[in-house]
Coordinates of C-alpha atoms and ligand atoms in Angstrom, one line a residue:
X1 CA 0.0 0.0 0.0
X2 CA 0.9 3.7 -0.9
X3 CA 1.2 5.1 2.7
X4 CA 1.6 8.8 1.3
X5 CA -1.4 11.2 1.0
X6 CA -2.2 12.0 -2.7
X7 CA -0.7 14.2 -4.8
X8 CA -1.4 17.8 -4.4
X9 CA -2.9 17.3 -1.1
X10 CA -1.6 17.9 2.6
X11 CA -2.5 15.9 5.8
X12 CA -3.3 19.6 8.2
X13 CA -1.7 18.6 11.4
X14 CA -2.2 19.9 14.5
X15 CA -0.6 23.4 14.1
X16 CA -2.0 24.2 10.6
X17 CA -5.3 23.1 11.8
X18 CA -4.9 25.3 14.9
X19 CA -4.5 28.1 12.0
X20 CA -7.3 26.8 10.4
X21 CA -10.0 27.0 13.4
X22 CA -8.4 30.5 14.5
X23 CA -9.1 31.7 10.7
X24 CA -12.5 30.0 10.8
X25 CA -13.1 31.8 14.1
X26 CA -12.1 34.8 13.3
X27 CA -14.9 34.7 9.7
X28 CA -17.3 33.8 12.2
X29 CA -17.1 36.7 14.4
X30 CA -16.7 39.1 11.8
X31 CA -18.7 38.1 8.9
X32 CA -21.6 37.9 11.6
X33 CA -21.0 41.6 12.5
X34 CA -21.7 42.3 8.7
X35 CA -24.8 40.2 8.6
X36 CA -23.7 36.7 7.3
X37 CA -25.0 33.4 8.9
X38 CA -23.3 29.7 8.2
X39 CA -24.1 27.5 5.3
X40 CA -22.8 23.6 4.7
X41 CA -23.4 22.5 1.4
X42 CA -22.4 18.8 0.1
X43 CA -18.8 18.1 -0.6
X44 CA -20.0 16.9 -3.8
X45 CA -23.1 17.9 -6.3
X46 CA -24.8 16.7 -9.7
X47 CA -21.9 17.7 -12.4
X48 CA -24.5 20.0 -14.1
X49 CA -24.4 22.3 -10.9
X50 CA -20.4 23.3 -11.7
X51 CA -21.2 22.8 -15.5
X52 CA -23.7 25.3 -15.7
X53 CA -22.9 28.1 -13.1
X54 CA -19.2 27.7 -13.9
X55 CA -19.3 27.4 -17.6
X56 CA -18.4 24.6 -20.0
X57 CA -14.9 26.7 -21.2
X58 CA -13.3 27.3 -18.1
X59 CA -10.4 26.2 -17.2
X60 CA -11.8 24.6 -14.0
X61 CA -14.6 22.2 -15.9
X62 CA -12.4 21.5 -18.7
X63 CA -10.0 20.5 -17.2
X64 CA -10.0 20.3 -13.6
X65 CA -13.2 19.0 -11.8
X66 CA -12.7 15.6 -9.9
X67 CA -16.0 13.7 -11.8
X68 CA -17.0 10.7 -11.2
X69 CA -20.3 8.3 -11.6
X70 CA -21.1 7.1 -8.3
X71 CA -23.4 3.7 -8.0
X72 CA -26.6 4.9 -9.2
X73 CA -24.8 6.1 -12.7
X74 CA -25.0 9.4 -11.5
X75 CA -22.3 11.8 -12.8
X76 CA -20.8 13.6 -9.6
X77 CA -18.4 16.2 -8.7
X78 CA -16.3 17.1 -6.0
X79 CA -16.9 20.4 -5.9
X80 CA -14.3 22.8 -7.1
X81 CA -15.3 26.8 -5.5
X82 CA -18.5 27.2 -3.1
X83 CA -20.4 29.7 -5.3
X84 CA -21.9 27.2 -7.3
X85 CA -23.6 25.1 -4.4
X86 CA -24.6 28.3 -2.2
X87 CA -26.5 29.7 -5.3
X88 CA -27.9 26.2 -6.0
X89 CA -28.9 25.8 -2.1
X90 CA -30.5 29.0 -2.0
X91 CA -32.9 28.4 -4.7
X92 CA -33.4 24.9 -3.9
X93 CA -34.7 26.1 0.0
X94 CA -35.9 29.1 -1.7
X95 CA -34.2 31.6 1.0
X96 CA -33.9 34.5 -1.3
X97 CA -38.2 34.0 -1.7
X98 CA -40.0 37.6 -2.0
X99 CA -36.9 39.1 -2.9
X100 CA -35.1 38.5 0.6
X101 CA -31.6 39.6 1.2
X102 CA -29.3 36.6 1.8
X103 CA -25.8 36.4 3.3
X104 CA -24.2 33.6 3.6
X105 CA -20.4 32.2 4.8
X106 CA -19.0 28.3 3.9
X107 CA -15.9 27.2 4.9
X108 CA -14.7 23.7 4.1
X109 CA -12.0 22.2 1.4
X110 CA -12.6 22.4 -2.6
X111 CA -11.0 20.4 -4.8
X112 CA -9.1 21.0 -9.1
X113 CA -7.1 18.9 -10.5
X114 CA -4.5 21.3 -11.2
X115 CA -0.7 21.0 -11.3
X116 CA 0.8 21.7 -7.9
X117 CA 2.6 24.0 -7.0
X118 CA 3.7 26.6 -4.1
X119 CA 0.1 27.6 -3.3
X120 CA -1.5 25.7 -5.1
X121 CA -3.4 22.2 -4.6
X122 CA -5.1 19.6 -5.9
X123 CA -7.3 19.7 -2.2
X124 CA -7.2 23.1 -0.7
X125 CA -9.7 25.3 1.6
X126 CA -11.3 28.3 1.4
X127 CA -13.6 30.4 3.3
X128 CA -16.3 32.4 1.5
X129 CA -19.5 34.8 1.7
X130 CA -22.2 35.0 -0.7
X131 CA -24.1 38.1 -0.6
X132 CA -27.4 37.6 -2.7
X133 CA -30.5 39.3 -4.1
X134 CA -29.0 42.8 -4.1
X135 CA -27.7 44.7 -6.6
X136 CA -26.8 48.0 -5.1
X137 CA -22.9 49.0 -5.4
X138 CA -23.1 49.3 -1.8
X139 CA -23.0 45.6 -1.6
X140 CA -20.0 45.3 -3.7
X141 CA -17.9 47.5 -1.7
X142 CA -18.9 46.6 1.4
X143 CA -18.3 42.8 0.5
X144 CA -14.7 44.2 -0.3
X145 CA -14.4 46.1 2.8
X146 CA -14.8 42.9 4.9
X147 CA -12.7 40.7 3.3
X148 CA -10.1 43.4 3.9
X149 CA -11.0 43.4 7.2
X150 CA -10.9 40.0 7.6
X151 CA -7.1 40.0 6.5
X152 CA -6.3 42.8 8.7
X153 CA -7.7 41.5 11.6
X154 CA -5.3 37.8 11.2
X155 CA -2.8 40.0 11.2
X156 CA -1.9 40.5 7.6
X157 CA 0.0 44.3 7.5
X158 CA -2.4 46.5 4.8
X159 CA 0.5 47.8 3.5
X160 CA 1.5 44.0 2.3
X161 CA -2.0 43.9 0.3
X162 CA -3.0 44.9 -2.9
X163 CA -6.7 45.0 -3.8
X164 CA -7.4 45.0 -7.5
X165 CA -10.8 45.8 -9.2
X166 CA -12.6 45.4 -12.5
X167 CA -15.3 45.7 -14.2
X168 CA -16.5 42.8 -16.3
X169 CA -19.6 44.2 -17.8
X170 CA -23.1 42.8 -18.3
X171 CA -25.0 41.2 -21.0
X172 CA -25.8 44.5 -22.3
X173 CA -21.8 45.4 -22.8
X174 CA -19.7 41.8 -22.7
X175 CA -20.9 39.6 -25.5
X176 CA -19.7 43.0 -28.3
X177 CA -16.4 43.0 -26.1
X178 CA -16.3 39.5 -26.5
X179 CA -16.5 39.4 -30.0
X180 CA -13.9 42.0 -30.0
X181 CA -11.2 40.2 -28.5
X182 CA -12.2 37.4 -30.2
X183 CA -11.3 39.3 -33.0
X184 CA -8.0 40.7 -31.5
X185 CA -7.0 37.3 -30.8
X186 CA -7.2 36.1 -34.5
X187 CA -5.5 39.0 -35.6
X188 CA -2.5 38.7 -33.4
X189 CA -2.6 34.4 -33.6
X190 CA 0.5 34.1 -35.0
X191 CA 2.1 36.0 -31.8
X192 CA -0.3 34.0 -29.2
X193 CA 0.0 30.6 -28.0
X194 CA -1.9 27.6 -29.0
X195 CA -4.1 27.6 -25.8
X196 CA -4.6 31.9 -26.6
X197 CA -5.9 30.9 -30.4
X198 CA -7.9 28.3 -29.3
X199 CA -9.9 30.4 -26.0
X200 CA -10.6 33.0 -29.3
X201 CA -13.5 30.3 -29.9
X202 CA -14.4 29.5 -26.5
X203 CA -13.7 31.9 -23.8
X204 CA -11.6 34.9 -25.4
X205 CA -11.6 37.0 -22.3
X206 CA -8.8 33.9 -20.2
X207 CA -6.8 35.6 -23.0
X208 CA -5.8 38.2 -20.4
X209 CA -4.6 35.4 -17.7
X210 CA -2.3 33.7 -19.7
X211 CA 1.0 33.6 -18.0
X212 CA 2.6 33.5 -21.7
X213 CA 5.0 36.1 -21.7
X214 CA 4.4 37.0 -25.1
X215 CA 0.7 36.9 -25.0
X216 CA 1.3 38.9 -22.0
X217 CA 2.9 41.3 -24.4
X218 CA 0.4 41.1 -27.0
X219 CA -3.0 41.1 -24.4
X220 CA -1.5 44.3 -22.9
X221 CA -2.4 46.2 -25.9
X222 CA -5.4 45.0 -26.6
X223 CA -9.1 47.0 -26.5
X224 CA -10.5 47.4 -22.7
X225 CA -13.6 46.3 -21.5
X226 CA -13.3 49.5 -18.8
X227 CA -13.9 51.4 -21.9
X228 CA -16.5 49.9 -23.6
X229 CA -19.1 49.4 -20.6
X230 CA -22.5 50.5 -20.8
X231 CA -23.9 53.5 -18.8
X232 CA -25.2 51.3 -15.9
X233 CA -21.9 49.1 -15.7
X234 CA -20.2 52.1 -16.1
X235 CA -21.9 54.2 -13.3
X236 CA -22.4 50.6 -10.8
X237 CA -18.8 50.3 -11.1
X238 CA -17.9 54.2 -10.4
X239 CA -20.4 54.3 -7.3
X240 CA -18.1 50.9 -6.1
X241 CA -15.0 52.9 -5.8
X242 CA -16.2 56.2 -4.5
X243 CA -17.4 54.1 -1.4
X244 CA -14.6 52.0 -1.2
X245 CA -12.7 55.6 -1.3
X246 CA -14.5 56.9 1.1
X247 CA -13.6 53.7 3.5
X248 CA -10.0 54.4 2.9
X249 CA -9.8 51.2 0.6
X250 CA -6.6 51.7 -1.5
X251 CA -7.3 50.2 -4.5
X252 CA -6.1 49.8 -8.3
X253 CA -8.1 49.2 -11.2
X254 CA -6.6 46.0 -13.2
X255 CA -8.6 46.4 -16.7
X256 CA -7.3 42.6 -17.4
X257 CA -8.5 41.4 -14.2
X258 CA -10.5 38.7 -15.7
X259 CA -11.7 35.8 -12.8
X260 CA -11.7 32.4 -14.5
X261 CA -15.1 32.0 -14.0
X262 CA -18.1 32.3 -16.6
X263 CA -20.7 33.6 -14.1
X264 CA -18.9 37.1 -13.5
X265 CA -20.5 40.1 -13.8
X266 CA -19.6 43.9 -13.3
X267 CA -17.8 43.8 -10.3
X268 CA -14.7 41.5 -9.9
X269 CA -11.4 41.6 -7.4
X270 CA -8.6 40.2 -6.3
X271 CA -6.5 40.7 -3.2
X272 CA -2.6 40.0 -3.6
X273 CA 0.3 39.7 -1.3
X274 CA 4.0 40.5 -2.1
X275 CA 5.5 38.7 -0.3
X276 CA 5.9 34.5 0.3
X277 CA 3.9 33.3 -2.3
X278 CA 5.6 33.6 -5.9
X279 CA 3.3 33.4 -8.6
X280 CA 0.5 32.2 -7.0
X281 CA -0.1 35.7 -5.1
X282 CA -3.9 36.1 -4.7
X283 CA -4.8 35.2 -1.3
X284 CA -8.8 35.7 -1.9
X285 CA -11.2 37.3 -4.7
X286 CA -14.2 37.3 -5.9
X287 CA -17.1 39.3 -7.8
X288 CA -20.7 40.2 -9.1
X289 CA -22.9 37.7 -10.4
X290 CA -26.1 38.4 -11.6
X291 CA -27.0 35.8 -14.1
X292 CA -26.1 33.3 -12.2
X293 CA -29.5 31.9 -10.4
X294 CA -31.1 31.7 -13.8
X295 CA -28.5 29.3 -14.9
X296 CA -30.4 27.2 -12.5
X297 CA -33.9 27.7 -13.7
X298 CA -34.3 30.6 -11.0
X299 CA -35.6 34.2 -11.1
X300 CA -33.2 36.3 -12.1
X301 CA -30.9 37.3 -8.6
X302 CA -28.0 39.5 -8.3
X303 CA -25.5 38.0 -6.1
X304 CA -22.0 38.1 -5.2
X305 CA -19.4 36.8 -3.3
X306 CA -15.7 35.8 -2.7
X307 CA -13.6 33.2 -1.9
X308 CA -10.3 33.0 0.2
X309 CA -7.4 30.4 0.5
X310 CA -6.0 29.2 3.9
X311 CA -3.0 28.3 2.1
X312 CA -1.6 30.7 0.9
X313 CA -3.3 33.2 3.5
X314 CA -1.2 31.2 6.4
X315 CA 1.8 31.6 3.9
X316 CA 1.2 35.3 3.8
X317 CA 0.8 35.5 7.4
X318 CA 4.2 33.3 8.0
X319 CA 5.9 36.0 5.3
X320 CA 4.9 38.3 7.6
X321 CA 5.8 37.1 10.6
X322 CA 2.7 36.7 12.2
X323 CA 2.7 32.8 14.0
X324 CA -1.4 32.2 14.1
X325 CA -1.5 29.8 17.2
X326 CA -4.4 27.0 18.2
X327 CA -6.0 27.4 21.3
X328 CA -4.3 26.1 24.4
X329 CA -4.3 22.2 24.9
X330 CA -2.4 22.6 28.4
X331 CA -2.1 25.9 30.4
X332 CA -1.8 23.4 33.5
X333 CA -0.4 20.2 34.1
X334 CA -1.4 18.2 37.0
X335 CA 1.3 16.0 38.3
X336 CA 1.3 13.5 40.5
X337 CA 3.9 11.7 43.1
X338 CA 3.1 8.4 42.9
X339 CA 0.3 6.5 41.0
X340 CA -1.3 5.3 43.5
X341 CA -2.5 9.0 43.4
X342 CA -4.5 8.0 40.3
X343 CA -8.2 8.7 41.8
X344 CA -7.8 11.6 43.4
X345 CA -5.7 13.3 40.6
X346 CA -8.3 12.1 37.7
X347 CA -10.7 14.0 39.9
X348 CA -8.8 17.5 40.1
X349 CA -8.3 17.3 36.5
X350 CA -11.7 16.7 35.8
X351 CA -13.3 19.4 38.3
X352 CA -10.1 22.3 36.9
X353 CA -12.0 20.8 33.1
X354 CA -15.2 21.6 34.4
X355 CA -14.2 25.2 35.9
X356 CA -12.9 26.3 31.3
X357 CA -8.9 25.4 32.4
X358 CA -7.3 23.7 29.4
X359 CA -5.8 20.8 31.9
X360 CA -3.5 17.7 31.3
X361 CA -2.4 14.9 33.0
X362 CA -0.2 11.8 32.8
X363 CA -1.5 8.2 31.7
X364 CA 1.4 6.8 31.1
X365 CA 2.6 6.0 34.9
X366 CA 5.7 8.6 34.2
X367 CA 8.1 9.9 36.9
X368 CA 7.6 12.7 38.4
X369 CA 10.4 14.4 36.7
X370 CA 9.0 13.4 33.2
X371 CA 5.6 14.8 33.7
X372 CA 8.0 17.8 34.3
X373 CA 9.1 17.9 31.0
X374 CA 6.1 16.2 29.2
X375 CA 4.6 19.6 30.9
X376 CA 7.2 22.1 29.5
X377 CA 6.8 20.8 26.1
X378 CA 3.1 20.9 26.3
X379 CA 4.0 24.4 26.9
X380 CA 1.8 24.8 30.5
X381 CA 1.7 27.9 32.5
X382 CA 1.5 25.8 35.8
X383 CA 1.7 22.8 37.1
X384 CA -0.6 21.3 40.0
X385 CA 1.7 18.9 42.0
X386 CA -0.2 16.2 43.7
X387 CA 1.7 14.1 46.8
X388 CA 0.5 12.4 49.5
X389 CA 0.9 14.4 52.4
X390 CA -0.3 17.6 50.8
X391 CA -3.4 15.8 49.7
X392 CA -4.4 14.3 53.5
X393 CA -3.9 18.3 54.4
X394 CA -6.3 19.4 51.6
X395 CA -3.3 21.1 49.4
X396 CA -1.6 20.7 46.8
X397 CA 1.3 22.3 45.7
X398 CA 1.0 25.2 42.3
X399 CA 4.4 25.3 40.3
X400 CA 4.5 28.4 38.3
X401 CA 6.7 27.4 35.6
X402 CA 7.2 31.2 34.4
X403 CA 8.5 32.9 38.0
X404 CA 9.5 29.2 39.1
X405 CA 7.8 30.0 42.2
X406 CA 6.0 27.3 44.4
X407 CA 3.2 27.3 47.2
X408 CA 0.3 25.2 48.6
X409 CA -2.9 26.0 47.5
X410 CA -6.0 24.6 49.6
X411 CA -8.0 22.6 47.1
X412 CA -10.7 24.7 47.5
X413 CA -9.1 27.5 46.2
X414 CA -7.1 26.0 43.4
X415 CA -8.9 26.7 40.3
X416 CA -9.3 30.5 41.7
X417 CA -5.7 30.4 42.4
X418 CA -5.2 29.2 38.9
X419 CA -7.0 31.1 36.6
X420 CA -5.7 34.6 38.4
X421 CA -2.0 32.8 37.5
X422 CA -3.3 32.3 34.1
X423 CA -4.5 35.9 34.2
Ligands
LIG501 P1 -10.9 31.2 -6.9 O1 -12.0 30.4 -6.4 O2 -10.1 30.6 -8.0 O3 -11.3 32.6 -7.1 O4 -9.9 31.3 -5.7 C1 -10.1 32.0 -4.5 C2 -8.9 31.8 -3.6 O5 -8.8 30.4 -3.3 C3 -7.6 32.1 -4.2 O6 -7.3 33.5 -4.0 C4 -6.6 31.2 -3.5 O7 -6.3 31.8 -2.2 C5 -7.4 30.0 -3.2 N1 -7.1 28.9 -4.2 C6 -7.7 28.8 -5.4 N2 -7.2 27.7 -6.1 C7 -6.3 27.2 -5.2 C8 -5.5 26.0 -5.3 N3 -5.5 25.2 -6.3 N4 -4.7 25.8 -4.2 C9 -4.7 26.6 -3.1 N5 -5.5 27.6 -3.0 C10 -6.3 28.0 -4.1

């Protein structure tokens, strides 16, 4: 047997998933201040769900879904992004009913079949919001406002971010600009790649992400959609960056900021970190889209959302010094003399437990001096030593393994005594 987790996938051990929680925490407590409540869709959905919302051209459902045909000869998908199932869960439960304003987080793992890299993965996780049913620009920038809080308040320096913005039009302005590029792209083909030539037919606009540095070269000078919108794209994606100016939101505008995603509308963004990642350097992003419910056979919904990596957000973190820690497994250790002690010391740790102190203990019929260490490398603020004679006297004796100091506590007192130590 292959004893190796797959390819382009990465077992999250204990400090990672510390990282993990903290970050899921943290969404929890400040996506709830901006009005989002918890979704859990299924890891996997009918293929048609990712087919249809995502688009038939992209690079994610030509190439990258995990599909399969489970028992029943159903086609199935892991799913690749969240967007898809929150929109198809919202219409499905009909939340968004009357024209009801919907915000929604996920968080949970995703899965492409991509080539890995530094940052990027076969199985990675994201957190994400889907704001739907409104179609003000208020929404868009304050969406963008709290994912830039969200980095912030992890700990990422805003001076370390860049937020880029686009508009990608509607179906009032995109399918001529479409056909335009189209167009551009056949009449530079011989300086474009294969892969450029053949998205001229399917999804001209991934023209702009190809990391090709002469198509790079060519794409640069080709027309922009920023000035072919119509008047309502045009004045929805002004009203967006006066209010993100008037939060202080540095932003730039990146007219070849095109997401990789069919279901895009009008507003799209990316958020991108200097340092620690290499080419893989958007941390989250996200956008507008409209159209999307009626992919589904539902009314048609403005929506929009984003979508943020823990990878390469904890790698941004790292690059900037900041160590995200797990919560405490042992701010006290309770050590005991002898094991004949085992009773009365499974009792204390049970009632310090019961009174919210992260408490361990020894099973493992260690000396005394190794539940010293086992103690120091658990990292714990104090330890509880448990003898005999102390314990026939009601006391114990506290260790505090900062100041060294020792004294007997009454055992009345202890968890009092402790959680002032622990301050
Ligand atoms: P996307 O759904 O492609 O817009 O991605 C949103 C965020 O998810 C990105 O900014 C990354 O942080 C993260 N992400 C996307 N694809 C991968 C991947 N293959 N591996 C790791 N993180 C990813």
């Amino acid at each position: 047997m292959n004893a190796r987790a797959p390819k382009g996938t990465a077992d999250m051990l204990p400090d990672e998933a510390g990282a993990w929680e903290h970050m899921q925490r943290t969404a929890q407590r400040l996506f709830a201040r901006y009005g989002y409540e918890p979704v859990y869709t299924p890891i996997f959905e009918h293929t048609e769900v990712f087919t249809r919302g995502i688009g038939e051209a992209t690079d994610i459902v030509s190439k990258e879904m995990y599909t399969f045909q489970d028992k029943g000869g159903r086609s199935i998908t892991l799913r690749p992004e969240g967007t898809a199932s929150v929109v198809r869960a919202t219409l499905e439960h009909n939340l968004g009913a009357n024209g009801q304003a919907v915000k929604l987080y996920y968080a949970g793992p995703m899965f492409r079949y991509e080539r890995p890299q530094k940052g990027r993965m076969r199985q990675f996780w994201q957190i994400g919001v889907e704001a739907i049913g409104m179609a003000e620009p208020s929404i868009d920038a304050e969406v963008i406002v709290m994912l830039m809080r969200y980095f912030e308040e992890l700990g990422i320096p805003r001076s370390s971010m860049r937020l880029l913005i686009n508009s990608m039009g509607d179906e009032a302005c995109r399918p001529a600009y479409r056909d335009k590029i189209a167009a551009y792209i056949r009449a530079n083909s011989a300086a474009l790649c294969e892969e450029c030539n053949r998205r001229a037919g399917t999804n001209p606009l991934r023209a702009f992400d190809c990391k090709n540095p002469t198509c790079k070269d060519v794409m640069s000078s080709a027309p922009l959609l920023r000035d072919e919108l119509c008047d309502d794209c045009a004045a929805h994606y002004s009203a967006v960056k006066r209010l993100l100016g008037d939060r202080a939101i540095a932003y730039a505008e990146d007219p070849s900021l095109v997401r990789g995603l069919d279901y895009y509308t009008r507003t799209v963004f990316e958020v991108q970190v200097d340092a620690g990642l290499g080419s893989q350097n958007a941390i989250g992003g996200g956008g507008r889209y409209d159209r999307l419910m009626e992919q589904y056979g539902g009314p048609p919904t403005p929506g929009l959302g984003f979508a943020l990596g823990f990878e390469r957000t904890l790698m941004a973190l790292q690059a900037a010094g900041i160590a995200i820690l797990g919560l405490p497994v042992a701010e006290v250790y309770v050590a005991r003399v002898d094991s004949s002690l085992g009773a009365a010391v499974f009792a204390l740790v049970q009632e310090l437990r019961d009174a919210g102190i992260a408490t361990e203990t020894d099973h493992q019929a260690r000396s005394l001096k190794s539940q010293f260490k086992q103690a120091d490398r658990l990292g714990a603020r104090a330890v509880v030593v448990v003898g005999p004679d102390e314990l026939a006297a009601g006391e114990v004796t506290v260790r505090d393994m900062t100041t060294k100091d020792e004294s007997r506590v009454p055992l009345g007192e202890l968890s009092e005594r402790l959680k002032r130590l622990l301050g």
